[in-house]
XYZ file of C-alpha atoms in Angstrom:
713
model
C 56.226 -192.633 133.966
C 58.919 -192.910 136.653
C 57.794 -192.471 140.271
C 58.839 -189.048 141.591
C 59.812 -188.798 145.250
C 61.224 -185.260 145.478
C 59.251 -182.018 145.540
C 59.141 -179.612 142.564
C 61.309 -176.497 142.748
C 60.205 -174.712 139.536
C 56.677 -173.883 138.350
C 56.396 -172.817 134.699
C 53.119 -171.384 133.388
C 52.139 -170.540 129.803
C 48.764 -168.780 129.528
C 47.583 -168.938 125.927
C 44.457 -167.553 124.341
C 42.480 -170.716 125.155
C 44.317 -172.852 127.731
C 46.752 -172.213 130.573
C 49.477 -174.877 130.840
C 51.657 -175.628 133.866
C 54.842 -177.645 134.208
C 56.451 -178.609 137.535
C 60.161 -179.464 137.636
C 62.189 -180.963 140.495
C 65.908 -180.803 141.278
C 66.613 -183.893 139.150
C 64.697 -182.551 136.156
C 61.597 -184.738 136.568
C 58.424 -182.936 135.555
C 54.630 -183.154 135.504
C 52.115 -180.989 133.646
C 48.710 -179.472 134.378
C 46.119 -177.663 132.285
C 43.100 -175.405 132.719
C 41.046 -172.911 130.728
C 42.548 -169.406 130.459
C 40.681 -166.692 132.378
C 41.482 -163.407 130.545
C 39.600 -161.142 132.973
C 41.644 -162.413 135.913
C 44.570 -164.554 134.821
C 45.295 -165.532 138.437
C 42.196 -167.788 138.418
C 43.381 -169.818 135.422
C 46.916 -169.817 136.828
C 45.740 -171.297 140.125
C 43.456 -173.889 138.490
C 46.239 -175.037 136.154
C 48.774 -175.157 139.014
C 46.296 -177.205 141.079
C 45.885 -179.672 138.197
C 49.669 -180.092 138.037
C 49.908 -180.401 141.840
C 47.313 -183.191 141.732
C 49.397 -185.004 139.104
C 52.443 -184.710 141.392
C 50.450 -185.744 144.451
C 50.931 -182.601 146.562
C 48.662 -179.827 147.817
C 48.883 -176.232 146.594
C 50.405 -175.215 149.935
C 53.085 -177.916 149.653
C 53.724 -176.942 146.041
C 54.170 -173.178 146.459
C 55.986 -173.304 149.789
C 58.641 -175.625 148.333
C 59.443 -174.034 144.970
C 62.260 -171.575 144.276
C 60.981 -170.201 140.954
C 57.511 -169.349 139.647
C 57.711 -168.172 136.054
C 54.697 -166.945 134.142
C 54.217 -166.063 130.486
C 50.814 -164.745 129.511
C 48.827 -162.496 127.220
C 47.527 -159.790 129.587
C 49.496 -156.892 128.118
C 48.844 -157.937 124.534
C 45.121 -158.187 125.309
C 45.234 -154.646 126.716
C 46.687 -153.411 123.444
C 44.256 -155.424 121.309
C 41.214 -154.254 123.281
C 42.491 -150.647 123.599
C 41.895 -150.570 127.357
C 45.211 -149.071 128.466
C 46.211 -145.777 130.080
C 45.197 -142.321 128.846
C 48.415 -140.982 127.298
C 49.918 -137.660 126.289
C 53.005 -137.132 124.121
C 55.691 -134.437 123.974
C 57.937 -134.670 120.919
C 60.252 -132.618 118.700
C 58.339 -129.841 116.921
C 57.500 -130.970 113.420
C 56.962 -134.607 114.413
C 53.512 -134.158 115.975
C 51.811 -136.176 113.202
C 54.216 -139.102 113.411
C 51.678 -141.309 115.209
C 48.973 -140.605 112.644
C 51.326 -141.108 109.689
C 52.810 -144.339 111.032
C 54.792 -146.535 108.662
C 53.479 -148.086 105.482
C 54.427 -151.556 106.643
C 52.458 -151.359 109.886
C 49.502 -149.629 108.224
C 48.918 -152.655 105.966
C 50.011 -155.340 108.417
C 47.537 -158.144 109.239
C 45.471 -157.441 106.121
C 44.646 -160.339 103.835
C 45.922 -160.359 100.268
C 42.436 -159.448 99.010
C 42.226 -156.469 101.365
C 45.649 -155.241 100.273
C 44.412 -155.206 96.694
C 41.274 -153.258 97.561
C 42.324 -150.159 99.496
C 38.713 -149.189 100.176
C 38.673 -151.722 103.008
C 41.799 -150.275 104.595
C 41.812 -148.393 107.903
C 44.791 -147.075 109.836
C 45.430 -148.508 113.309
C 43.691 -146.501 115.998
C 46.307 -144.134 117.497
C 47.247 -144.655 121.137
C 47.525 -140.875 121.540
C 45.104 -138.546 119.698
C 46.533 -135.533 117.909
C 45.098 -133.075 120.466
C 47.168 -134.694 123.243
C 50.361 -134.522 121.174
C 52.540 -131.437 121.689
C 55.668 -130.431 119.782
C 58.441 -128.424 121.460
C 61.339 -126.607 119.837
C 64.641 -128.476 120.094
C 66.989 -130.297 117.754
C 69.872 -132.710 118.137
C 71.511 -133.997 114.968
C 72.530 -137.540 114.052
C 75.968 -137.039 115.612
C 74.512 -135.998 118.976
C 75.318 -132.295 118.613
C 72.770 -129.733 119.844
C 71.588 -127.724 116.810
C 68.662 -125.945 118.516
C 68.453 -125.558 122.295
C 65.408 -126.836 124.155
C 62.701 -124.171 124.624
C 61.849 -125.010 128.205
C 58.840 -122.690 128.430
C 57.170 -124.695 125.634
C 57.747 -127.911 127.578
C 56.208 -126.452 130.739
C 53.169 -125.220 128.783
C 52.723 -128.628 127.110
C 52.996 -130.427 130.450
C 50.356 -128.166 132.014
C 47.965 -128.808 129.108
C 48.397 -132.576 129.448
C 47.864 -132.420 133.217
C 44.664 -130.417 132.635
C 43.635 -133.062 130.086
C 43.817 -135.654 132.878
C 46.356 -137.940 131.215
C 47.652 -140.909 133.224
C 51.116 -140.938 131.633
C 53.271 -138.534 129.619
C 55.538 -139.991 126.935
C 58.594 -138.155 125.595
C 60.279 -138.836 122.246
C 62.782 -136.431 120.708
C 64.634 -137.040 117.473
C 68.097 -138.639 117.871
C 67.696 -139.050 121.645
C 69.301 -142.466 121.244
C 72.542 -140.639 120.388
C 72.261 -137.827 122.951
C 69.390 -137.910 125.495
C 70.131 -134.531 127.125
C 66.935 -132.871 125.859
C 64.695 -135.827 126.722
C 66.117 -135.870 130.249
C 65.399 -132.159 130.706
C 61.862 -132.506 129.274
C 61.217 -135.309 131.787
C 62.525 -133.142 134.654
C 60.230 -130.246 133.688
C 57.230 -132.570 133.362
C 57.845 -134.018 136.827
C 58.186 -130.510 138.264
C 54.818 -129.490 136.749
C 53.179 -132.743 137.912
C 54.440 -132.111 141.468
C 53.124 -128.523 141.392
C 49.690 -129.780 140.302
C 49.693 -132.568 142.904
C 48.839 -135.047 140.134
C 49.607 -138.777 139.914
C 51.078 -139.057 136.413
C 53.950 -141.267 135.234
C 56.643 -140.040 132.821
C 58.259 -142.259 130.163
C 61.228 -141.216 127.998
C 62.139 -143.102 124.813
C 65.885 -143.147 125.563
C 65.163 -145.089 128.777
C 62.802 -147.571 127.124
C 64.641 -148.280 123.832
C 67.697 -146.100 122.997
C 67.988 -147.316 119.407
C 67.629 -145.906 115.910
C 64.323 -145.720 113.923
C 62.243 -143.092 115.688
C 58.847 -144.511 114.636
C 59.547 -147.877 116.247
C 61.130 -146.165 119.264
C 58.009 -144.017 119.636
C 55.740 -147.086 119.419
C 57.839 -148.837 122.071
C 57.597 -146.008 124.602
C 53.870 -145.543 123.915
C 53.098 -149.232 124.409
C 55.258 -149.416 127.550
C 53.213 -146.534 128.972
C 49.865 -147.716 127.586
C 49.723 -151.469 128.146
C 52.063 -152.501 130.928
C 50.014 -151.123 133.840
C 47.294 -153.747 133.402
C 49.934 -156.391 132.729
C 51.715 -155.494 135.950
C 48.420 -155.768 137.829
C 47.792 -159.222 136.353
C 51.324 -160.339 137.216
C 51.057 -158.829 140.690
C 47.807 -160.774 141.177
C 49.623 -163.971 140.229
C 52.444 -163.154 142.644
C 49.925 -162.405 145.420
C 48.148 -165.747 144.860
C 51.500 -167.566 144.865
C 52.541 -165.918 148.142
C 49.127 -166.656 149.669
C 49.941 -170.362 149.253
C 53.454 -169.992 150.674
C 55.744 -168.872 147.833
C 58.680 -166.966 149.346
C 60.117 -165.109 146.334
C 59.085 -162.905 143.403
C 57.371 -164.207 140.265
C 59.428 -164.189 137.055
C 58.244 -163.707 133.472
C 59.763 -164.455 130.059
C 61.400 -161.845 127.843
C 60.621 -161.864 124.139
C 64.289 -162.585 123.380
C 64.415 -165.663 125.568
C 65.370 -165.008 129.200
C 63.665 -164.681 132.568
C 63.168 -161.425 134.405
C 61.301 -160.090 137.427
C 57.709 -158.867 136.959
C 59.095 -155.511 138.184
C 61.278 -155.260 135.065
C 61.395 -151.555 134.073
C 60.758 -152.368 130.371
C 57.899 -154.806 130.774
C 56.743 -154.408 127.144
C 59.707 -156.672 126.331
C 57.597 -159.553 127.715
C 54.401 -158.932 125.688
C 54.739 -161.960 123.390
C 56.502 -164.214 125.853
C 54.329 -167.345 125.520
C 55.280 -168.645 122.039
C 58.943 -167.780 122.685
C 59.113 -170.595 125.255
C 58.522 -173.117 122.485
C 61.621 -171.969 120.577
C 63.723 -172.233 123.746
C 62.378 -175.747 124.369
C 63.072 -176.697 120.745
C 66.698 -175.576 121.022
C 67.020 -177.733 124.145
C 65.530 -180.798 122.402
C 67.637 -180.180 119.290
C 70.801 -180.661 121.357
C 69.472 -184.008 122.625
C 68.635 -185.384 119.184
C 71.730 -183.948 117.510
C 69.966 -181.783 114.925
C 70.489 -178.021 114.926
C 68.036 -177.231 112.094
C 64.536 -177.249 113.527
C 61.068 -176.013 112.633
C 59.000 -175.341 115.753
C 55.233 -175.483 115.255
C 52.792 -174.596 118.018
C 49.077 -175.101 117.378
C 46.641 -174.191 120.119
C 43.065 -173.032 119.977
C 43.684 -169.710 118.242
C 46.903 -169.620 116.229
C 49.631 -171.645 114.551
C 53.041 -170.236 115.508
C 56.215 -171.245 113.683
C 59.832 -170.616 114.641
C 63.007 -171.624 112.836
C 66.426 -172.651 114.130
C 68.780 -172.896 111.132
C 72.100 -174.644 111.750
C 71.965 -173.615 115.393
C 71.095 -169.978 114.687
C 67.824 -168.492 115.904
C 66.811 -165.353 114.067
C 66.390 -162.225 116.199
C 63.874 -159.732 114.878
C 64.643 -156.186 116.014
C 61.366 -154.644 114.857
C 58.505 -157.096 115.347
C 54.937 -156.184 114.421
C 52.463 -156.267 117.286
C 48.823 -155.430 116.587
C 49.987 -153.388 113.564
C 52.611 -151.489 115.577
C 56.292 -151.736 114.692
C 58.282 -151.979 117.926
C 61.956 -151.724 118.780
C 61.938 -154.909 120.864
C 64.435 -157.689 120.091
C 62.313 -160.810 119.656
C 62.966 -164.388 118.658
C 61.405 -164.456 115.206
C 58.004 -166.118 114.834
C 55.642 -166.520 111.901
C 51.988 -166.824 112.849
C 48.784 -167.639 111.008
C 45.255 -167.910 112.357
C 44.853 -171.694 112.533
C 43.822 -173.558 115.658
C 41.240 -175.973 117.026
C 39.114 -173.071 118.254
C 38.724 -171.489 114.789
C 35.090 -170.632 114.091
C 33.707 -172.168 110.881
C 31.364 -170.235 108.618
C 29.511 -171.178 105.423
C 27.959 -168.447 103.292
C 24.396 -169.650 102.541
C 24.388 -167.982 99.106
C 27.827 -168.791 97.713
C 28.527 -171.831 99.938
C 31.994 -170.371 100.523
C 33.691 -171.839 103.601
C 35.652 -169.544 105.958
C 37.925 -170.630 108.790
C 38.136 -167.847 111.357
C 39.847 -165.505 111.810
C 37.719 -165.473 114.977
C 38.349 -168.101 117.628
C 35.925 -169.400 120.232
C 38.697 -169.030 122.835
C 38.178 -170.503 126.294
C 34.975 -168.578 126.994
C 32.520 -169.607 125.610
C 34.703 -172.104 123.741
C 33.611 -174.708 121.151
C 30.020 -175.964 121.174
C 31.088 -179.364 122.533
C 32.427 -177.670 125.703
C 28.791 -176.781 126.561
C 29.806 -173.420 128.032
C 27.586 -171.298 125.828
C 29.378 -171.528 122.478
C 27.002 -171.545 119.506
C 29.365 -171.406 116.495
C 30.970 -174.616 115.119
C 34.737 -174.919 115.440
C 37.510 -177.285 114.350
C 37.431 -178.839 117.841
C 33.769 -179.684 117.284
C 34.749 -181.424 114.037
C 37.424 -183.422 115.894
C 34.817 -184.497 118.441
C 32.216 -185.399 115.775
C 34.750 -187.585 113.944
C 35.698 -189.516 117.083
C 39.241 -188.158 117.191
C 38.676 -186.647 120.644
C 37.589 -188.829 123.556
C 34.469 -187.141 124.977
C 35.131 -188.632 128.420
C 38.882 -187.930 128.637
C 39.192 -184.230 127.718
C 41.414 -182.622 130.404
C 41.492 -186.078 131.964
C 37.696 -186.230 132.166
C 37.212 -182.849 133.852
C 35.281 -181.693 130.768
C 32.745 -184.063 129.179
C 32.386 -183.164 125.501
C 28.814 -182.823 124.219
C 29.365 -184.490 120.836
C 25.700 -184.732 119.804
C 25.123 -181.056 120.569
C 28.121 -180.149 118.370
C 26.901 -182.485 115.611
C 23.417 -180.929 115.464
C 24.798 -177.364 115.291
C 27.437 -178.304 112.709
C 24.860 -179.989 110.494
C 22.567 -176.955 110.671
C 25.215 -174.276 110.084
C 27.701 -176.060 107.827
C 27.118 -179.477 106.279
C 23.469 -178.921 105.269
C 24.381 -175.633 103.557
C 27.188 -177.421 101.696
C 24.915 -180.296 100.705
C 27.229 -183.028 102.022
C 27.221 -185.434 104.950
C 28.283 -184.326 108.417
C 31.427 -186.480 108.496
C 32.534 -185.475 105.010
C 32.028 -181.777 105.798
C 33.780 -182.032 109.173
C 36.822 -183.760 107.708
C 36.858 -181.222 104.878
C 37.070 -178.397 107.417
C 39.946 -180.146 109.185
C 41.695 -180.712 105.839
C 41.420 -176.975 105.087
C 42.988 -176.073 108.445
C 45.804 -178.580 107.985
C 46.419 -177.408 104.397
C 46.765 -173.818 105.641
C 49.296 -174.944 108.256
C 51.119 -177.163 105.736
C 51.437 -174.280 103.257
C 52.633 -171.960 106.027
C 55.381 -174.440 106.956
C 56.467 -174.663 103.316
C 56.662 -170.850 103.083
C 58.776 -170.630 106.231
C 61.174 -173.328 105.009
C 61.530 -171.806 101.539
C 62.962 -168.638 103.056
C 65.817 -170.490 104.784
C 67.874 -171.491 101.768
C 68.218 -175.149 102.807
C 66.235 -178.261 101.885
C 63.364 -179.516 104.093
C 65.260 -182.803 104.500
C 67.717 -180.984 106.804
C 64.918 -179.887 109.173
C 63.308 -181.745 112.047
C 59.728 -180.643 112.694
C 58.780 -180.299 116.368
C 55.010 -180.234 116.841
C 53.445 -179.123 120.101
C 50.618 -177.131 121.629
C 47.336 -178.671 122.737
C 46.177 -179.136 119.116
C 49.577 -179.808 117.512
C 49.602 -183.629 117.791
C 45.887 -183.776 116.896
C 46.565 -182.274 113.452
C 50.209 -183.294 113.024
C 49.643 -185.812 110.227
C 47.950 -183.372 107.847
C 50.152 -180.398 108.744
C 53.383 -182.267 107.964
C 52.413 -184.568 105.084
C 54.393 -184.343 101.858
C 56.986 -181.766 102.952
C 59.856 -184.233 103.365
C 61.194 -183.437 106.837
C 64.246 -185.273 108.138
C 62.200 -186.217 111.205
C 58.866 -185.311 112.816
C 58.663 -185.249 116.617
C 55.964 -184.567 119.159
C 55.887 -184.961 122.930
C 53.980 -186.525 125.791
C 53.983 -183.015 127.271
C 53.136 -181.298 123.950
C 50.350 -179.233 125.526
C 52.794 -177.684 127.989
C 55.837 -177.568 125.711
C 56.003 -173.766 125.693
C 55.855 -173.790 129.494
C 58.585 -176.470 129.412
C 60.651 -174.200 127.171
C 60.238 -171.326 129.616
C 61.797 -173.475 132.344
C 64.880 -174.091 130.159
C 65.626 -170.337 130.167
C 68.063 -168.569 132.470
C 67.598 -165.232 134.219
C 68.591 -162.551 131.739
C 69.032 -158.865 130.998
C 69.687 -157.471 127.531
C 70.885 -153.899 126.973
C 71.706 -152.358 123.612
C 72.305 -149.012 121.936
C 72.355 -147.951 118.292
C 75.633 -147.061 116.692
C 77.007 -146.580 113.204
C 80.471 -147.950 112.502
C 81.338 -148.633 108.866
C 84.404 -150.788 108.393
C 86.018 -150.938 104.976
C 86.827 -154.296 103.415
C 90.522 -153.384 103.530
C 90.646 -151.362 106.747
C 94.134 -150.833 108.181
C 95.306 -152.135 111.546
C 95.055 -148.643 113.041
C 91.464 -148.251 111.816
C 90.472 -151.667 113.161
C 92.080 -150.909 116.525
C 90.175 -147.596 116.741
C 86.902 -149.384 115.979
C 87.660 -151.986 118.637
C 88.289 -149.343 121.314
C 84.973 -147.591 120.566
C 83.064 -150.874 120.683
C 84.704 -151.957 123.955
C 83.879 -148.622 125.641
C 80.179 -149.082 124.829
C 80.230 -152.702 126.041
C 81.742 -151.581 129.355
C 78.867 -149.138 129.948
C 76.242 -151.725 129.011
C 77.837 -154.355 131.242
C 77.565 -152.086 134.260
C 73.902 -151.275 133.561
C 72.875 -154.930 133.027
C 74.818 -156.300 135.998
C 73.490 -153.581 138.319
C 69.911 -154.506 137.349
C 70.511 -158.195 138.027
C 72.153 -157.521 141.384
C 69.141 -155.379 142.276
C 66.961 -158.413 141.482
C 68.904 -160.468 144.022
C 71.484 -162.307 141.893
C 74.988 -162.664 143.315
C 77.659 -160.874 141.262
C 79.829 -163.984 140.948
C 76.927 -165.938 139.363
C 76.264 -163.362 136.633
C 77.792 -164.076 133.214
C 78.016 -161.445 130.490
C 78.329 -161.851 126.724
C 78.600 -158.810 124.421
C 77.048 -158.884 120.958
C 76.875 -156.826 117.780
C 74.200 -156.301 115.130
C 76.109 -156.355 111.835
C 75.457 -156.351 108.111
C 77.417 -156.051 104.916
C 77.520 -152.352 104.090
C 74.516 -151.371 102.009
C 72.271 -154.224 103.151
C 68.991 -153.610 104.983
C 68.930 -156.519 107.470
C 71.204 -157.084 110.467
C 72.577 -160.345 111.837
C 73.148 -160.802 115.558
C 76.730 -161.847 116.320
C 77.843 -163.027 119.743
C 81.285 -161.521 120.336
C 84.070 -164.111 120.541
C 85.910 -161.822 123.011
C 84.743 -159.683 125.971
C 86.916 -156.770 124.797
C 88.578 -155.802 121.528
C 92.145 -154.699 122.212
C 93.894 -155.232 118.890
C 93.284 -155.223 115.150
C 93.273 -159.030 115.177
C 90.511 -159.006 117.809
C 88.399 -156.896 115.461
C 89.143 -159.310 112.606
C 87.893 -162.179 114.790
C 84.593 -160.356 115.194
C 84.321 -159.904 111.415
C 85.128 -163.603 110.863
C 82.435 -164.543 113.369
C 79.914 -162.348 111.546
C 80.725 -164.003 108.215
C 80.363 -167.474 109.762
C 76.970 -166.613 111.271
C 75.829 -164.965 108.030
C 76.697 -168.114 106.083
C 74.698 -170.274 108.495
C 71.597 -168.099 108.416
C 71.690 -167.444 104.671
C 74.170 -169.479 102.655
C 77.909 -169.712 102.217
C 77.847 -168.273 98.684
C 75.916 -165.182 99.833
C 78.859 -163.687 101.705
C 79.971 -160.323 100.342
C 82.977 -159.061 102.290
C 84.102 -156.784 99.453
C 81.257 -154.398 100.370
C 82.679 -153.784 103.833
C 80.898 -154.179 107.157
C 78.525 -152.038 109.203
C 77.867 -152.285 112.937
C 74.423 -150.816 113.646
C 73.885 -151.830 117.256
C 75.996 -152.893 120.217
C 74.601 -154.886 123.091
C 75.276 -156.938 126.179
C 73.470 -160.011 127.543
C 73.823 -160.799 131.244
C 72.596 -164.184 132.532
C 72.366 -166.166 135.771
C 71.665 -169.910 135.853
C 68.602 -171.674 137.273
C 67.554 -175.313 137.522
C 66.245 -176.812 134.266
C 64.136 -179.856 133.402
C 66.001 -182.960 132.247
C 64.683 -185.495 129.775
C 65.703 -188.956 130.974
C 67.396 -191.315 128.543
C 66.297 -194.923 128.899
C 67.170 -198.055 126.902
C 64.894 -199.072 124.046
C 62.598 -201.984 124.864
C 60.175 -204.133 122.874
C 58.203 -202.588 120.021
C 54.886 -204.097 121.162
C 52.807 -201.265 122.730
C 50.085 -203.538 124.156
C 50.903 -202.434 127.731
C 49.629 -198.955 126.806
C 46.576 -200.222 124.856
C 43.250 -199.196 126.369
C 40.589 -200.125 123.839
C 39.171 -199.333 120.410
C 37.069 -196.406 119.172
C 35.420 -195.586 115.864
C 37.243 -192.672 114.223
C 36.588 -191.066 110.847
C 39.885 -190.670 108.961
C 40.515 -190.471 105.228
C 36.877 -190.530 104.162
C 35.644 -193.513 106.180
C 35.186 -194.854 109.688
C 37.984 -196.984 111.190
C 38.294 -199.042 114.327
C 41.199 -197.089 115.813
C 43.287 -198.604 118.602
C 43.512 -196.374 121.667
C 46.724 -195.939 123.651
C 47.574 -194.023 126.820
C 50.367 -191.634 125.867
C 52.059 -191.531 129.283
C 52.269 -195.347 129.398
C 54.146 -195.670 126.093
C 57.765 -196.687 126.692
C 61.019 -196.294 124.699
C 60.971 -198.739 121.807
C 57.197 -198.922 121.432
C 55.762 -198.608 117.915
C 52.162 -197.726 117.123
C 50.750 -198.341 113.632
C 47.697 -196.387 112.484
C 44.790 -196.092 112.493
C 45.328 -195.273 116.151
C 44.676 -192.541 118.675
C 47.205 -191.870 121.422
C 45.537 -190.023 124.287
C 46.784 -187.804 127.066
C 44.647 -185.738 129.467
C 46.016 -182.568 127.824
C 46.385 -183.567 124.154
C 45.627 -186.242 121.536
C 47.842 -187.675 118.789
C 45.932 -189.009 115.767
C 47.877 -191.639 113.785
C 46.490 -191.991 110.267
C 46.154 -195.451 108.632
C 49.537 -197.060 107.821
C 51.457 -194.194 109.476
C 53.739 -195.087 112.395
C 54.742 -193.557 115.725
C 58.006 -194.690 117.334
C 59.057 -193.857 120.910
C 62.790 -193.142 121.266
C 65.102 -193.408 124.281
C 64.174 -189.871 125.411
C 60.463 -190.854 125.258
C 59.995 -188.480 122.323
C 57.329 -189.539 119.810
C 58.571 -189.767 116.197
C 55.872 -189.673 113.514
C 56.545 -191.386 110.167
C 54.266 -191.070 107.145
C 53.482 -194.218 105.171
């Protein structure tokens, strides 16, 4: 790679379930990556080890690194782990009388989420998600506001005070408030919060108060309730983890505050008041990075696939449009958090393999060995065979070059355990069984990709597949075979691609409120003008709120850009489409028509041109505002194509089992491959952080951006 003489100014970190990846970026866009095992109990340890690995690659000390950077951005899993392990705060809830059982009732969709097809058929195996607030700590109070925001029943303040005193006596750590239709008129929620704080002060207690209209002032009370509960329940531990990372950064000389990634694709301070919006930040970075690469290669229809140790995450960009999901599912909770849409299956190199000794049925996961104890070949205490062990047994992983040689893989130990627990029970040879396990994993991923594509309404030949994650290149051939992609691309920095994507993001705030404006297909000019005035008034309020937050975070007013948006649908439909407004304000009927035209154009891109249905009229269900401020981004360097002979990157030969037999596979150093080089399989292209397996007769071509294009024979 090119010699780098300047110091990095951005550190991007992506802490996954198994590995923590770091990318360093300098002013000119040069970058280096580092990698270390994730440390869930104290994420700062894995953060520091990964940053040190990247600093070594750059040739600087940790002190030089942190004292010279302007941005440290971190995306991790701390808050999600808190939710999964149910180790959050002790909560109480005050809600509208009559809604006390809302948590226990839930929604049908979330109650059955994450269940296999077999378990959905057999309801005897079904269990509701464990409630974050038990019924005895849920109190209803008399009040009612209708859907138009009018007060129907006044708030009975004595009931609120009594409920607050009971929760204080019950030693809760946070009180959540959710009243019906507070997203239209929050007056009762505000008063309930005031009374709670008064009672907390009288008792001398240390209890936080969360109101749903402050966390997510949008329609669908069940999702709004889940959002406020999870903000109160899970973010305290997440803030501690992020604060620990900021403290470590400052210990080594970092002068500013650490940033984290929002689920809808922007950077924000770790002091963000709605930190639950960052709970699934890691995989989002990959979609941002894919959009960046798509512009380079001139293709705006992309499938992003991220395979690590635990999961296989897929995102779709269709004709330049990235789908925003307003109600994502998180650990069987429906949340009101705008999120770049992802599909996920349990498929990764850390998947634990099981063979039933009676039926000889093979199961992949859903458990993963994670980073601790990890696969057997890591020799850190793991005792259950995994896909990574199979890769090591078959010679696809270099036992002396994992993490650049920092971990020596114990192949024989993995082989003995795999033979005992898998291949002997199946009655086949070790190699045949190991490759069969890998084939099953890759078939699952291949089928998942086909399902995702089939829902887009366009042919696979229009899509470019981007494969990344530490295990993505390792299993790329099997995952992508037979689908018919326009192109298949992976990266020298595949292991840190999500971290790379994080560094392509700008600082961002996103504010939105629910609304209900139905526009007839033949609305008059006066009606359209009235709609436009209402929409503009809401945008003005949201602009002030978002800009004030960004100024408070230290961004100069003149550097903040704002773009309003609308969530729209054809009247009667159930799904919204996000539309970026073509104008900052709507001051005429024609301005409103431009918005409608923009909606129809976006709808046709996401779905299909023939699916437009303007005769039904249009509905605006949410209005929002995105405020952004620029930051430095990595730059991929374009270099002229050279000779196709890759011998300068050749580093030997190793026996590898591919396609049912052993091959003498040529070994190449991934970072030494240059634009123009072509590698014909069987071959293994190695990097300290990942491995690309090239099957016999398949080809890998390096383009002018040093992207690796995989072609099936």
